[in-house]
Short mmCIF file of C-alpha atoms in Angstrom, two decimals:
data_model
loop_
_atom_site.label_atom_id
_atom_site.label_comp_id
_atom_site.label_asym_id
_atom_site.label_seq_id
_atom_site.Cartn_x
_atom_site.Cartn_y
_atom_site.Cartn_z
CA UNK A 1 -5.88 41.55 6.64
CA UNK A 2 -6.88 38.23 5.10
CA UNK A 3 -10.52 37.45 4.52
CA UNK A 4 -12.34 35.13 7.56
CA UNK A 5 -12.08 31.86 5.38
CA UNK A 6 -12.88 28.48 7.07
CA UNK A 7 -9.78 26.60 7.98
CA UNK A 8 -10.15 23.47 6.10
CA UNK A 9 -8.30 20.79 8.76
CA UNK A 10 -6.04 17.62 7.24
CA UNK A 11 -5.62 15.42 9.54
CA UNK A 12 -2.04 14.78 8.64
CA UNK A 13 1.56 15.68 10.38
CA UNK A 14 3.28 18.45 9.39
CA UNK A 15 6.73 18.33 8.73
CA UNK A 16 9.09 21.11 7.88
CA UNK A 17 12.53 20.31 6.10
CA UNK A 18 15.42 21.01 7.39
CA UNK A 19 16.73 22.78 4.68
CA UNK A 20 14.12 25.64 4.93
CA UNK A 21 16.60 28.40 5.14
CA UNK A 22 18.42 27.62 2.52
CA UNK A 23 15.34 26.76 0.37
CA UNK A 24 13.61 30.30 1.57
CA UNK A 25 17.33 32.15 0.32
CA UNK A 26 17.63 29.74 -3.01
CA UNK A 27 13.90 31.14 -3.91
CA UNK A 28 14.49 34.84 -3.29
CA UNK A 29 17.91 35.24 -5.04
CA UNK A 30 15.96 33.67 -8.48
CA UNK A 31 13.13 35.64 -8.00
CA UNK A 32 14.94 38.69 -8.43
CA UNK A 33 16.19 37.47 -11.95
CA UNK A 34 12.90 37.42 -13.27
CA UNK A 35 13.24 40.35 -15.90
CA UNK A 36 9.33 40.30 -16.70
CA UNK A 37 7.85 41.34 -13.43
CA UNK A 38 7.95 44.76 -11.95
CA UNK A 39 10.53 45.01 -8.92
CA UNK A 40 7.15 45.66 -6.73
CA UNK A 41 5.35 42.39 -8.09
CA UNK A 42 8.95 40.82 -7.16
CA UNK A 43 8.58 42.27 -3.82
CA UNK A 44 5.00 41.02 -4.00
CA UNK A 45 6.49 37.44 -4.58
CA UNK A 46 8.89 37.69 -2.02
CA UNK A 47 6.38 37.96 0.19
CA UNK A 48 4.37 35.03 -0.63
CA UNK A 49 7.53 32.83 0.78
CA UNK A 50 7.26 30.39 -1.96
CA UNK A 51 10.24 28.52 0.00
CA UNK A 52 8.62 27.90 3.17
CA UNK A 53 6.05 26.89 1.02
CA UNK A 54 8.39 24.49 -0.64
CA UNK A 55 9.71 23.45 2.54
CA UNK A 56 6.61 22.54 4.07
CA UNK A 57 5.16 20.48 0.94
CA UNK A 58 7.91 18.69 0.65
CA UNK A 59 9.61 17.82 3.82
CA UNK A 60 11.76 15.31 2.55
CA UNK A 61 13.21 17.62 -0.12
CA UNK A 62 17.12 16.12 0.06
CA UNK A 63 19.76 18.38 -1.37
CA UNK A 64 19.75 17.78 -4.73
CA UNK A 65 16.32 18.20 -5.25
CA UNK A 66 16.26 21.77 -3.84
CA UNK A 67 16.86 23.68 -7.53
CA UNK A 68 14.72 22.06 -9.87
CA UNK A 69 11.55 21.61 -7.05
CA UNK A 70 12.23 25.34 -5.63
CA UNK A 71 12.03 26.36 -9.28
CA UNK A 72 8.87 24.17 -10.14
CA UNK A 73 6.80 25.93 -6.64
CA UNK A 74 8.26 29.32 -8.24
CA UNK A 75 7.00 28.97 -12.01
CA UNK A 76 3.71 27.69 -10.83
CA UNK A 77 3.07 30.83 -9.51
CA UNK A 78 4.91 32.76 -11.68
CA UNK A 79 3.90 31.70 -15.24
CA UNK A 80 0.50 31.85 -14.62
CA UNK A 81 0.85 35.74 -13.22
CA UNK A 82 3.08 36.22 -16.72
CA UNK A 83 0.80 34.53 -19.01
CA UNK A 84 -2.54 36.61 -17.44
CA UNK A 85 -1.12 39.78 -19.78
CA UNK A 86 -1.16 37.26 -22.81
CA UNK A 87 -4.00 37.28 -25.75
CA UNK A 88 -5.11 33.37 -26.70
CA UNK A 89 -2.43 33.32 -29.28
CA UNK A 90 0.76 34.59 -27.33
CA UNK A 91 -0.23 32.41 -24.59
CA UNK A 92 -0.50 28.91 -26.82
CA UNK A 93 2.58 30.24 -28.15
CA UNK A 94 4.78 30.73 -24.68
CA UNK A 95 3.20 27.14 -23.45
CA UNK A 96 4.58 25.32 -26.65
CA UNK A 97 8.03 27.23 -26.08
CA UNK A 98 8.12 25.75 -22.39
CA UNK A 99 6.88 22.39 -23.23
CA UNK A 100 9.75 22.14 -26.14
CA UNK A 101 12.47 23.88 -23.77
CA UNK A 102 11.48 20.86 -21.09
CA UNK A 103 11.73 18.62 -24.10
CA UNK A 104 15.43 19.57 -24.99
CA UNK A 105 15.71 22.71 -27.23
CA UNK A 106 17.51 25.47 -25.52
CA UNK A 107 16.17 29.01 -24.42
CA UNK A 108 16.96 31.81 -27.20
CA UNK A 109 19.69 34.65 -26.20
CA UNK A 110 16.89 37.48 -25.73
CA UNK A 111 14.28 34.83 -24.03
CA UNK A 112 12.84 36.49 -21.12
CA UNK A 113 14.34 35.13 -17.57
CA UNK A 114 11.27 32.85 -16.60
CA UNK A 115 11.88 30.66 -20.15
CA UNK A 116 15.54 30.49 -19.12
CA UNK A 117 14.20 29.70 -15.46
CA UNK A 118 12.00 26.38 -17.11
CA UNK A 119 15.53 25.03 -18.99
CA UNK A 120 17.59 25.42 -15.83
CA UNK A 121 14.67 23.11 -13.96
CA UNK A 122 14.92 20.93 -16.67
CA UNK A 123 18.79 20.37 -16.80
CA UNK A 124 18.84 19.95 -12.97
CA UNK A 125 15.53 17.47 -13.36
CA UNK A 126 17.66 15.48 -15.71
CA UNK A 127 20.28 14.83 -13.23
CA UNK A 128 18.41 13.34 -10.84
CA UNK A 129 15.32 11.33 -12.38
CA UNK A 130 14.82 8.79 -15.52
CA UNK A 131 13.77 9.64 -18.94
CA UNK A 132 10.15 7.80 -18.20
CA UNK A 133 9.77 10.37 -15.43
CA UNK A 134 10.69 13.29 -17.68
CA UNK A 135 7.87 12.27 -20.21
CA UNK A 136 5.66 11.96 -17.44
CA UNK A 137 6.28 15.43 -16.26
CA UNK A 138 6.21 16.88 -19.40
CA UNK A 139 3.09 15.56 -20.14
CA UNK A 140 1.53 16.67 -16.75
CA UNK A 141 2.78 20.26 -17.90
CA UNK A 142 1.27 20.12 -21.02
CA UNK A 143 -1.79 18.65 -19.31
CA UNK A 144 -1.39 22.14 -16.75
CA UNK A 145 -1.44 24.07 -20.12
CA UNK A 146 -4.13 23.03 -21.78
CA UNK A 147 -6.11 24.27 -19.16
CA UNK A 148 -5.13 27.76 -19.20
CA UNK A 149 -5.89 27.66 -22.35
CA UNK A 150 -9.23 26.40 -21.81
CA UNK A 151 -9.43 28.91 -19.15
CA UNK A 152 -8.95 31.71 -21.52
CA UNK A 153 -12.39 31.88 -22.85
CA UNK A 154 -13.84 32.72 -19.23
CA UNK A 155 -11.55 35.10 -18.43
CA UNK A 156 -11.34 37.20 -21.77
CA UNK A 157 -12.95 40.67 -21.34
CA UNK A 158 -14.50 39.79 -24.82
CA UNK A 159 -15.86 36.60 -24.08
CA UNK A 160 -15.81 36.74 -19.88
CA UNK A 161 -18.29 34.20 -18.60
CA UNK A 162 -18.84 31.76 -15.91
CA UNK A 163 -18.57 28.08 -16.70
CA UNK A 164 -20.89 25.59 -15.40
CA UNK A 165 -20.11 23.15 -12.72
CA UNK A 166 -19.38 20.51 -14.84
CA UNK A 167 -17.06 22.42 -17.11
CA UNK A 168 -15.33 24.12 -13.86
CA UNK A 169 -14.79 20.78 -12.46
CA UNK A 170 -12.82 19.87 -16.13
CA UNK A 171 -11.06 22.75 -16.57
CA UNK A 172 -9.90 23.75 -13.25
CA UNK A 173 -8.14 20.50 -12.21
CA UNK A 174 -6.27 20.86 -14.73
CA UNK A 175 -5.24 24.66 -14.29
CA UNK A 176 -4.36 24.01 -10.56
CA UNK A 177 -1.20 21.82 -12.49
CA UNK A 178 -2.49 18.78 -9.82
CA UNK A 179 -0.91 15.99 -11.75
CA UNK A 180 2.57 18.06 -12.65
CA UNK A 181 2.60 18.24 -8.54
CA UNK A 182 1.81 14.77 -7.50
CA UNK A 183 4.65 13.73 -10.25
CA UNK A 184 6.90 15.69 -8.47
CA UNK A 185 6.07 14.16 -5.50
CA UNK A 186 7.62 11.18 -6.43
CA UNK A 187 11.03 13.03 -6.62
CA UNK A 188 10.33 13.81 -2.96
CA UNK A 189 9.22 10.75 -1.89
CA UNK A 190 12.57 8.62 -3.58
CA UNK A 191 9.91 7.03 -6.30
CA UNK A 192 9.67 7.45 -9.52
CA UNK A 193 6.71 5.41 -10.13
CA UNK A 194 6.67 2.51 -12.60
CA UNK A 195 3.94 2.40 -15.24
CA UNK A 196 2.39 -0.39 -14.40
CA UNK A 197 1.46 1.16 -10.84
CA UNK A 198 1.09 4.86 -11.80
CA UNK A 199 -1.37 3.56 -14.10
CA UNK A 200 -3.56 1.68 -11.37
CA UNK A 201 -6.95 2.95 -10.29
CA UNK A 202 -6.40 3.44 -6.76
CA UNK A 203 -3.06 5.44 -7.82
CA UNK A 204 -5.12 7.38 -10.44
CA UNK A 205 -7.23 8.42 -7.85
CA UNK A 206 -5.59 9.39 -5.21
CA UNK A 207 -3.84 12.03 -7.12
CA UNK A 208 -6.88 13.51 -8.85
CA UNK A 209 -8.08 13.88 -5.36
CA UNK A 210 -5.42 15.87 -4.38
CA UNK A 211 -5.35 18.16 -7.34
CA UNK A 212 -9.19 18.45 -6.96
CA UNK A 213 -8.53 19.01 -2.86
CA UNK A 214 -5.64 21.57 -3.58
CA UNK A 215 -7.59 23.49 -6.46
CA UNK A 216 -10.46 23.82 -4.10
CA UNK A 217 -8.37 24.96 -1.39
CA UNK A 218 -6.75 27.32 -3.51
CA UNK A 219 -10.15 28.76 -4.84
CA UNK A 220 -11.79 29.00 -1.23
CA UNK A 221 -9.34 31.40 -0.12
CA UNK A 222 -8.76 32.77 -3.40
CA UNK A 223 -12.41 34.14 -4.20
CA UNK A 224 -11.64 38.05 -3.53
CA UNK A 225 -8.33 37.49 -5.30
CA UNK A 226 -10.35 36.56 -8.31
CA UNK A 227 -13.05 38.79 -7.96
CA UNK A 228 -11.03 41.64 -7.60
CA UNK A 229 -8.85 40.74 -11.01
CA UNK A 230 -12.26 39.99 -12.77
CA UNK A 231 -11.64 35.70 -12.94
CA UNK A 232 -14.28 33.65 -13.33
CA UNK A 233 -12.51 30.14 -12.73
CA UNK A 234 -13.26 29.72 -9.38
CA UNK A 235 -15.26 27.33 -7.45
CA UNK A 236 -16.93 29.95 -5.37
CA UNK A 237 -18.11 32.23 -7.64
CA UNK A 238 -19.18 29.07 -10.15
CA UNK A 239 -21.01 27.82 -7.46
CA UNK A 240 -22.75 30.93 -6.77
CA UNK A 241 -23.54 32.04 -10.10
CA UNK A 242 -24.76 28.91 -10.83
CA UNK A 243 -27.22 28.86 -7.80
CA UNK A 244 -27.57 32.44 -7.28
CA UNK A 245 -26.74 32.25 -3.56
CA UNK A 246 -24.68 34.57 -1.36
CA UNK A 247 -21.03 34.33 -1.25
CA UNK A 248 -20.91 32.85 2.18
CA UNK A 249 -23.33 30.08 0.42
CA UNK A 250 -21.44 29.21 -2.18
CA UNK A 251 -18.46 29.26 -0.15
CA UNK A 252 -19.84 26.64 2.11
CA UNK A 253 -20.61 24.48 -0.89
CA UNK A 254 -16.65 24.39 -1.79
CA UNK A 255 -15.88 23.60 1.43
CA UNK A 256 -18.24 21.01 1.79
CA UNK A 257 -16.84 19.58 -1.95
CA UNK A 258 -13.62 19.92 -0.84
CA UNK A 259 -14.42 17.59 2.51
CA UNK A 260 -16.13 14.98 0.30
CA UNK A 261 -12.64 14.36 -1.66
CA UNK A 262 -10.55 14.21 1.60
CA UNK A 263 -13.30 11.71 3.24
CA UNK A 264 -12.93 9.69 -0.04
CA UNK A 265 -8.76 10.36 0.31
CA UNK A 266 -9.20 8.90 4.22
CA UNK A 267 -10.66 5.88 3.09
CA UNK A 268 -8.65 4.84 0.28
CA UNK A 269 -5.67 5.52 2.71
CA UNK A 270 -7.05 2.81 5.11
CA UNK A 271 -7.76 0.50 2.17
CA UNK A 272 -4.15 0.51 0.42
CA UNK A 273 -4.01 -1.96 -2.32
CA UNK A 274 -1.65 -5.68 -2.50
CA UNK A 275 1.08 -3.49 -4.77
CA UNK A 276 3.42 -6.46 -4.21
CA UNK A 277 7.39 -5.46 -4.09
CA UNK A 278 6.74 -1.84 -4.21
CA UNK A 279 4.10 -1.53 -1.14
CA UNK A 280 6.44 0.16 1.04
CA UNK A 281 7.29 2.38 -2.09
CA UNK A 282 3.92 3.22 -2.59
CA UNK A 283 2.92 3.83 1.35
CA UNK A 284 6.31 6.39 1.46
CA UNK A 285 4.83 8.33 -1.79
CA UNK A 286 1.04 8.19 -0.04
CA UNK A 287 2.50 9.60 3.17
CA UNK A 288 4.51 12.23 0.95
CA UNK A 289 1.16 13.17 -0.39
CA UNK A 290 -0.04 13.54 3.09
CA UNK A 291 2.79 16.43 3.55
CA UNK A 292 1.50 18.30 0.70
CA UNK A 293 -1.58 18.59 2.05
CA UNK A 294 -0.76 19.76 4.90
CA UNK A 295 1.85 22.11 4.13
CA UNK A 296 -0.19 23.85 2.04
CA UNK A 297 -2.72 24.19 4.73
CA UNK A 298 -0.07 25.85 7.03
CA UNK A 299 0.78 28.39 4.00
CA UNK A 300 -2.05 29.88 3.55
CA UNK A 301 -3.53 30.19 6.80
CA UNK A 302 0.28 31.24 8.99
CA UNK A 303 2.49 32.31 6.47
CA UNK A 304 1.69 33.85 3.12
CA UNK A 305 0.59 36.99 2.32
CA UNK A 306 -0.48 36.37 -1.65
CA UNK A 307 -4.09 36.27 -0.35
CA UNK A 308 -4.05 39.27 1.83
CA UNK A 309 -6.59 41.58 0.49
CA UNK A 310 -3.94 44.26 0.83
CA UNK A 311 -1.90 42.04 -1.64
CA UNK A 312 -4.46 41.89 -4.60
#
């Protein structure tokens, strides 16, 4: 049974797509090409219903769209499980290889299935988006990277510690991929954004808020996951290592961390900037980010089973 974890509320709609059976189907046919992963970790993944997941994230997921997203929700999950079996320097190693497969170069012959799975996301990406876009994706992924890298060095058995606050708060953000998801949101949401607004502080912030609200969500219902596998990176257990306070405690903190950021969210949503000829662009993509949020809400509390402690 899953763990008695608050149920953090968003005061959003939800919105399912209409194309959730065919999403749900898409995701478990590819799972079962993924050569790497035991056929009960598969099963395991199955499960976990990445494509209602999908589905309910991204509502407004049209047709074309439903590879190369489906795939993204899938690798999230899945590269991080792959790359947990990695030392430092295999794992630096397969990031680089993604980052210059979503660049251009092509996946080898003998290159496991989930390297061939990042090239077919990027050909299908390509159809459907501008080059600007791609860089900006890219560079969210490397961005995703770079923090499980970082990450390594709490999770080692050699060098296993808990970071402090300040360093979780760096690190994690960036493991949670945050930005790599709010870029696809524009995909979603019919707008890919134009530097000169993707660069403005009231964009900038809403989407660190949401990869802050989402990592915190993740890691509040996460914590006997990660205890379990021996992880460190995890607001929780940070927060109650750092205070030496129960787990109920520290689990309280998160949540009330994670209520600060969607308070802050609220109010810049009342406040949206003058954004001139795009302000009906920018209130679609806002709104899409409001789906996220919610979807993922829905996930874990009604329909996944990845947190089930049966499931660790």
């Amino acid at each position: 049974m899953k763990s008695q974890v608050p149920h953090l509320e968003y005061p959003f709609v939800l919105k399912t797509s209409p194309h959730v059976r065919l999403i749900e189907h898409f995701v478990q046919e590819e799972i079962e090409k993924f050569d790497c992963f035991s056929p009960s970790l598969k099963e395991t993944y199955k499960s976990s219903h990445f494509g209602t997941l999908t589905a309910d994230i991204f509502p407004n997921i049209n047709l074309e769209s439903i590879a190369p997203v489906s795939r993204f929700i899938i690798l999230i999950f899945c590269f991080d499980d792959f790359c947990d079996q990695l030392s430092l320097h295999e794992l630096k190693k397969a990031c680089q290889k993604v980052i210059d497969i979503l660049s251009g170069v092509s996946s080898e012959e003998n290159d496991i299935e989930i390297f061939k799975q990042f090239e077919n996301m990027r050909n299908e990406f390509y159809s459907i988006v501008n080059p600007f876009w791609m860089d900006r994706f890219i560079n969210s992924c490397q961005t995703w990277f770079e923090g499980m890298c970082l990450e390594y060095e709490y999770n080692n058995e050699d060098t296993a510690r808990y970071p402090s606050f300040e360093e979780y708060q760096y690190i994690r953000e960036k493991i949670f991929g945050g930005e790599a998801i709010c870029t696809v949101v524009e995909v979603i949401a019919n707008f890919l954004i134009p530097d000169e607004i993707i660069s403005h502080p009231y964009i900038k912030q809403l989407r660190r808020l949401v990869g802050s609200m989402g990592a915190c969500y993740n890691d509040i219902h996460s914590v006997e996951r990660e205890l379990e596998k021996m992880e460190s990176m995890n607001l929780v257990l940070v927060v109650q290592n750092e205070r030496n306070c129960s787990l109920e405690e520290a689990r309280e903190v998160a949540v009330k961390i994670h209520n600060n950021d969607l308070a802050q969210f609220l109010r810049l949503r009342q406040n949206l900037p003058d954004f001139g000829v795009y302000n009906e662009e920018v209130n679609r993509y806002v709104l899409n980010l409001e789906f996220l949020l919610k979807g993922q809400d829905v996930w874990y509390h009604k329909i996944t089973k990845r947190y089930c402690k049966d499931k660790i």
